[in-house]
CSV table of C-alpha atoms in Angstrom, one decimal:
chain,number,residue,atom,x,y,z
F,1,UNK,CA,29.0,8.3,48.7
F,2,UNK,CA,27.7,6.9,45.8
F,3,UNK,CA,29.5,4.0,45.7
F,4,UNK,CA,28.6,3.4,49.8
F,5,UNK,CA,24.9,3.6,48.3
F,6,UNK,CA,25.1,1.4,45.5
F,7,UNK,CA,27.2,-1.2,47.8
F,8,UNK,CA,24.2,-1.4,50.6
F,9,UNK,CA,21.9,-1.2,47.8
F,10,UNK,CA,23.3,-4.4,46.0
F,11,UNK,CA,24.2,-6.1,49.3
F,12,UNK,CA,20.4,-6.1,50.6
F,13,UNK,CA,18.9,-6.7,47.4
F,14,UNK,CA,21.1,-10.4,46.8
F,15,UNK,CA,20.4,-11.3,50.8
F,16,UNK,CA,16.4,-10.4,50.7
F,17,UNK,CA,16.2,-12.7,47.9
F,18,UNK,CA,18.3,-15.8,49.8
F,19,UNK,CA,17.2,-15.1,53.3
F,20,UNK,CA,13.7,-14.8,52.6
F,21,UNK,CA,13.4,-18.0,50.0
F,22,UNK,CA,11.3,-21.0,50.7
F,23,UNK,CA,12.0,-24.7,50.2
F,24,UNK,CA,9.0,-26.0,47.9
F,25,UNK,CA,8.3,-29.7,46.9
F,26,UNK,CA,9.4,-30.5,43.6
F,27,UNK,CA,8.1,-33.9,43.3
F,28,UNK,CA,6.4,-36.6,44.6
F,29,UNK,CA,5.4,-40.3,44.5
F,30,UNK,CA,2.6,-40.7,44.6
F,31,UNK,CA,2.0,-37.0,42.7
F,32,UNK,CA,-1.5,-35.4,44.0
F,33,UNK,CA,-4.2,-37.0,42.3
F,34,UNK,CA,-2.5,-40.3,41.3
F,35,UNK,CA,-4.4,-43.9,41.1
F,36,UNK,CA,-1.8,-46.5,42.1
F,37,UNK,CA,-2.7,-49.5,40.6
F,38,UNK,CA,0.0,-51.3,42.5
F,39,UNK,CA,0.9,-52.4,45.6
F,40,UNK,CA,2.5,-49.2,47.5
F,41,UNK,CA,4.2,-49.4,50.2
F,42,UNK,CA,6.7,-46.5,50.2
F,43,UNK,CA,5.9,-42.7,49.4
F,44,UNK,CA,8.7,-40.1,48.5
F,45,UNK,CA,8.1,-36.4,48.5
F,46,UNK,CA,11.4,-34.4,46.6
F,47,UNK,CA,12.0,-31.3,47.8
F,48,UNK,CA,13.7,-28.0,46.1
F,49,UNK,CA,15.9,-27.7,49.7
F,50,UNK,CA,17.4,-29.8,52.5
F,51,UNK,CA,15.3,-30.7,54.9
F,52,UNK,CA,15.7,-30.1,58.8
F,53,UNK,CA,15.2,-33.1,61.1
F,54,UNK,CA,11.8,-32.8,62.2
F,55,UNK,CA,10.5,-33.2,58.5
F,56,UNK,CA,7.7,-35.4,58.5
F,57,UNK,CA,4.4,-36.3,57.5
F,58,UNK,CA,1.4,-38.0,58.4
F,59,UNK,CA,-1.4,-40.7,55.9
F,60,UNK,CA,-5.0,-41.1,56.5
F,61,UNK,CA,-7.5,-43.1,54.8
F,62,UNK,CA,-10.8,-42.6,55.7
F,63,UNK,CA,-9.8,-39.9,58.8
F,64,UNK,CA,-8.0,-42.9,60.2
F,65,UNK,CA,-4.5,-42.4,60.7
F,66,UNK,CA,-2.1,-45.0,58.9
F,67,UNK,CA,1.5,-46.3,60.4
F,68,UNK,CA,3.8,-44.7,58.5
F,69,UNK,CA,7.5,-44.4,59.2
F,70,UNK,CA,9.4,-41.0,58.0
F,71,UNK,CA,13.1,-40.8,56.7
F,72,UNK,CA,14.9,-37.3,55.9
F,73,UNK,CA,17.6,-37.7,53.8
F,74,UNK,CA,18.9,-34.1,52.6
F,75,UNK,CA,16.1,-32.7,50.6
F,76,UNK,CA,13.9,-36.0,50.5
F,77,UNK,CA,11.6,-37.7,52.7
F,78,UNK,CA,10.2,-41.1,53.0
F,79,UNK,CA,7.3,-42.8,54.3
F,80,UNK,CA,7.2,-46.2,54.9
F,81,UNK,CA,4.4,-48.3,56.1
F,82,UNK,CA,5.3,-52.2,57.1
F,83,UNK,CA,2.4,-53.8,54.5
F,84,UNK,CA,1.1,-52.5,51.1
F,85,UNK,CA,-1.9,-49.9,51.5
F,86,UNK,CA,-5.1,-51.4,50.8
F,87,UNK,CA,-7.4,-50.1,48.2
F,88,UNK,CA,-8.8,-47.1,48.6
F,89,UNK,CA,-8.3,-42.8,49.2
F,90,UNK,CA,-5.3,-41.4,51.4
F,91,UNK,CA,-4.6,-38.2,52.6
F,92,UNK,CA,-1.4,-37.2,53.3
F,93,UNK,CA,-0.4,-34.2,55.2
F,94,UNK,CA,3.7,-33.0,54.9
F,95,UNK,CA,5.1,-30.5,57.4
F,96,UNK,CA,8.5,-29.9,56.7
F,97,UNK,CA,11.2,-27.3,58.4
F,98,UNK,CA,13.5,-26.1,55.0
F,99,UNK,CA,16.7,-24.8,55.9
F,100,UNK,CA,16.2,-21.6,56.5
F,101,UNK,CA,14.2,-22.7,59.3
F,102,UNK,CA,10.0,-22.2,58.2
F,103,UNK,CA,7.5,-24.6,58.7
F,104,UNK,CA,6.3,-25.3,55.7
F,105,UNK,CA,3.2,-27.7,55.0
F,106,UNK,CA,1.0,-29.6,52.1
F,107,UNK,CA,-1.5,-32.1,50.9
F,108,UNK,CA,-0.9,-34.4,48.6
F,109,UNK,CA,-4.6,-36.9,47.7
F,110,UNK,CA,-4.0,-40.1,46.2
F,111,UNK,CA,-5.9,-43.6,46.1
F,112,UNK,CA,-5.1,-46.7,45.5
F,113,UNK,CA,-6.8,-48.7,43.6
F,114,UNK,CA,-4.5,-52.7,43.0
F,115,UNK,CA,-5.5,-55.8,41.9
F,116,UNK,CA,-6.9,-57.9,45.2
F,117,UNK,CA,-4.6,-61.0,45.4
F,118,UNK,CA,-7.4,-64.0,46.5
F,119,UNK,CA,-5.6,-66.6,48.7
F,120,UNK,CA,-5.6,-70.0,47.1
F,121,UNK,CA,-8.0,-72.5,48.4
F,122,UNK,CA,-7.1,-75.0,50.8
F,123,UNK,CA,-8.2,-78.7,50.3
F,124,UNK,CA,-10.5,-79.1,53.0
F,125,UNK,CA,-10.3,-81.9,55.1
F,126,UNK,CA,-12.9,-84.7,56.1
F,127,UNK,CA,-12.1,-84.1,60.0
F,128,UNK,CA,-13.7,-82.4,61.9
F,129,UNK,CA,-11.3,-78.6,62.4
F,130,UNK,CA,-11.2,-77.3,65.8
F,131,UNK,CA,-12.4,-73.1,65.4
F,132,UNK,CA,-10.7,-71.2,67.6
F,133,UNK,CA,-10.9,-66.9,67.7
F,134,UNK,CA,-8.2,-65.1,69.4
F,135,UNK,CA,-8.5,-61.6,69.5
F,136,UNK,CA,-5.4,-60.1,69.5
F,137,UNK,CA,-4.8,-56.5,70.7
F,138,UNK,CA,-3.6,-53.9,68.0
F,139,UNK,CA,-1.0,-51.3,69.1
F,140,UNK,CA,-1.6,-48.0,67.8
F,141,UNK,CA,1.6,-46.1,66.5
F,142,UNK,CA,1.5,-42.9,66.8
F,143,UNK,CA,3.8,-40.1,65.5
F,144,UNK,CA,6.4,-39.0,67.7
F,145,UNK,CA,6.0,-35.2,68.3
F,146,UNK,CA,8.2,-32.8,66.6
F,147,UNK,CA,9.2,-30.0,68.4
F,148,UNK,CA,8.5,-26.8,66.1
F,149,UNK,CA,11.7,-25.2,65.2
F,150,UNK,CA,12.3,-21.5,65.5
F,151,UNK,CA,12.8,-19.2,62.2
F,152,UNK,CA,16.2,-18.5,61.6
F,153,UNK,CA,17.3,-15.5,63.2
F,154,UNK,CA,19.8,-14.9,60.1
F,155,UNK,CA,18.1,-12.6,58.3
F,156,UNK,CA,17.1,-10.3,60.8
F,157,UNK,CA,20.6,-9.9,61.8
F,158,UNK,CA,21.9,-9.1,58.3
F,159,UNK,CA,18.9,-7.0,57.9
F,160,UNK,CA,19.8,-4.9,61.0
F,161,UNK,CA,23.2,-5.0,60.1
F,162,UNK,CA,22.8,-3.8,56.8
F,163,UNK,CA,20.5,-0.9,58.0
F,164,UNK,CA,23.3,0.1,60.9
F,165,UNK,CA,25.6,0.5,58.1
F,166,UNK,CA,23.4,2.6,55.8
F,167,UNK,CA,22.3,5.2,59.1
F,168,UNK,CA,26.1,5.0,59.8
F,169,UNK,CA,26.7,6.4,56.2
F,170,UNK,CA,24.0,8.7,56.3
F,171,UNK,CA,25.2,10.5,59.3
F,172,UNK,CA,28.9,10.7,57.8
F,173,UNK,CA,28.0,12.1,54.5
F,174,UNK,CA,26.1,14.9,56.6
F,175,UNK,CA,29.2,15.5,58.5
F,176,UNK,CA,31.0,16.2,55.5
F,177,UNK,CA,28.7,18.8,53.8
């Protein structure tokens, strides 16, 4: 009977500590609090896990969102934006789903702070230049929405499992005495 204890004993003890384990970032670039002193156009955030689709994340600057396009790629994920940020402080909020299925989310405060390139001058010309102004309509891209995944149902089931066993040896050991 010992041995039945010690068994369910070691067997809940190793699957607590798996089942009930987060995926945390280990790295990031930019890291929280960086100055980027040049032209960034990509952000990677390193995870400790693999990532479930759905990962993603979202930049500010000022409180106005920022186009930004997010890659999952096992246990890292990439923004993208399609020109360099311009100077100044971002935001960006990570919501990732780690494999055992939690939502798990961050911050991560940067600002960027490059050298302006100024455009080179143009000769200008002795003619008269016709001005003309369009104003062309911006599109705004907006995140697609992630559907929130359900926690795993994993270790509830080993978890109940496990506890069936252990009533289930209970009640024989009293049958013996």
């Amino acid at each position: 009977m010992k041995k039945i204890l010690a068994l369910t004993f070691l067997l809940l003890a190793t699957t607590w500590s798996t089942a009930f384990a987060h995926t945390h970032i280990a790295s990031s670039t930019p890291a929280d609090g960086d100055v980027i002193t040049t032209p960034l156009q990509e952000m990677t955030l390193t995870f400790e896990g693999k990532l479930e689709a759905g990962s993603t994340f979202t930049l500010k600057q000022d409180g106005q969102d920022v186009a930004v396009t997010t890659a999952v790629d096992d246990a890292v994920l990439t923004g993208t934006t399609t020109e360099p940020l311009t100077n100044g402080a971002y935001d960006l909020h990570w919501n990732i789903i780690g494999a055992d299925g939690h939502v798990i989310e961050g911050d991560i405060a940067f600002t960027v702070d490059a050298p302006v390139e100024e455009p080179a001058e143009e000769p200008i010309e002795q003619e008269k230049a016709e001005v003309t102004s369009e104003v062309q309509p911006t599109e705004t891209v907006e995140a697609p929405q992630q559907e929130k995944a359900q926690a795993s149902k994993a270790p509830l089931l080993i978890g109940g499992g496990l506890a069936i066993i252990l009533l289930l040896a209970v009640v024989m050991m009293r049958r013996k005495k």
